[in-house]
Each structure stands twice: as structure tokens, then as C-alpha cells.
Amino acid sequence: PFHYSAFNLDAMTNIARYGEQLKINVWKKRDKTRGLKKGIDYLVPFVLAPETWPYKELKRMEQELALPL
């Protein structure tokens, strides 16, 4: 569901902010197909148009969960 994706990205952005304090750039860390920015870029269209979310939701999609991102 959407809220799992938003929750995980929120946690990862917090880790990236902690990394900044240690001079570790987590924002740009990625492997061939994954990365923090890619995850955020993936969710943005669904925040703007929740009806396009391609997966089944257990309850109403809460776009506001993505606001911290």
C-alpha cells in the first residue's frame, strides 16, 4: 500500500539527513536501479493523482503521509 512506501521513504530521508551530519551523502547513494531520489520521484505522481496508484489499498490512500518528503 501507499502508506508503506511513504513511510519507508520518510525513514530513508531521515537517514539521509543524519548522514549529512557525518558528511555521508546518502542522497546520491544508489545501485543500478534504486536510489532515494528515484523513490521520491516515483511517488510524487501518485500524491498528485491518487486515483492512478496501481496497487490495491487496504484503506483510503492518505497522500498527506508523503508531505514530509
CSV table of C-alpha atoms in Angstrom, one decimal:
chain,number,residue,atom,x,y,z
A,1,PRO,CA,0.0,0.0,0.0
A,2,PHE,CA,0.9,3.6,-0.5
A,3,HIS,CA,1.4,4.4,3.2
A,4,TYR,CA,4.2,1.7,3.4
A,5,SER,CA,6.0,3.3,0.5
A,6,ALA,CA,5.6,6.8,2.0
A,7,PHE,CA,6.7,5.6,5.5
A,8,ASN,CA,9.8,3.9,4.2
A,9,LEU,CA,10.8,6.9,2.1
A,10,ASP,CA,10.3,9.2,5.1
A,11,ALA,CA,12.6,6.9,7.2
A,12,MET,CA,15.2,6.9,4.4
A,13,THR,CA,15.1,10.7,4.1
A,14,ASN,CA,15.7,10.9,7.9
A,15,ILE,CA,18.7,8.6,7.5
A,16,ALA,CA,20.0,10.8,4.6
A,17,ARG,CA,19.7,13.9,6.9
A,18,TYR,CA,21.6,12.1,9.7
A,19,GLY,CA,24.2,11.1,7.0
A,20,GLU,CA,24.7,14.8,6.2
A,21,GLN,CA,25.8,15.4,9.8
A,22,LEU,CA,28.5,12.8,9.3
A,23,LYS,CA,29.5,14.1,5.8
A,24,ILE,CA,28.0,11.0,4.1
A,25,ASN,CA,25.9,11.8,1.1
A,26,VAL,CA,23.1,9.2,1.3
A,27,TRP,CA,21.0,11.2,-1.1
A,28,LYS,CA,23.2,10.2,-4.0
A,29,LYS,CA,23.9,6.6,-2.9
A,30,ARG,CA,22.3,4.1,-5.2
A,31,ASP,CA,22.8,0.9,-7.1
A,32,LYS,CA,21.9,0.4,-10.8
A,33,THR,CA,18.2,0.8,-10.4
A,34,ARG,CA,17.5,2.2,-7.0
A,35,GLY,CA,18.0,5.3,-5.0
A,36,LEU,CA,16.3,7.7,-2.6
A,37,LYS,CA,15.6,10.3,-5.3
A,38,LYS,CA,14.2,7.6,-7.6
A,39,GLY,CA,11.8,6.5,-4.9
A,40,ILE,CA,10.6,10.1,-4.2
A,41,ASP,CA,10.2,10.7,-7.9
A,42,TYR,CA,8.2,7.5,-8.2
A,43,LEU,CA,5.7,8.5,-5.5
A,44,VAL,CA,5.1,12.2,-6.5
A,45,PRO,CA,2.7,11.5,-9.4
A,46,PHE,CA,0.6,9.3,-7.1
A,47,VAL,CA,0.5,12.0,-4.5
A,48,LEU,CA,-0.8,14.4,-7.1
A,49,ALA,CA,-3.2,11.9,-8.6
A,50,PRO,CA,-4.0,9.2,-6.1
A,51,GLU,CA,-6.5,7.5,-8.4
A,52,THR,CA,-3.6,6.4,-10.6
A,53,TRP,CA,-2.0,4.3,-7.8
A,54,PRO,CA,-1.7,0.9,-9.5
A,55,TYR,CA,-1.9,-1.3,-6.3
A,56,LYS,CA,-4.8,-2.3,-4.0
A,57,GLU,CA,-5.1,-0.2,-0.9
A,58,LEU,CA,-6.3,-1.6,2.4
A,59,LYS,CA,-8.0,1.7,3.2
A,60,ARG,CA,-8.3,5.2,1.8
A,61,MET,CA,-5.0,6.5,0.3
A,62,GLU,CA,-3.5,9.2,2.6
A,63,GLN,CA,-1.4,11.5,0.4
A,64,GLU,CA,-0.6,13.7,3.4
A,65,LEU,CA,1.7,10.9,4.6
A,66,ALA,CA,4.1,12.0,1.8
A,67,LEU,CA,4.2,15.6,3.0
A,68,PRO,CA,7.4,15.2,5.0
A,69,LEU,CA,9.1,14.0,1.8
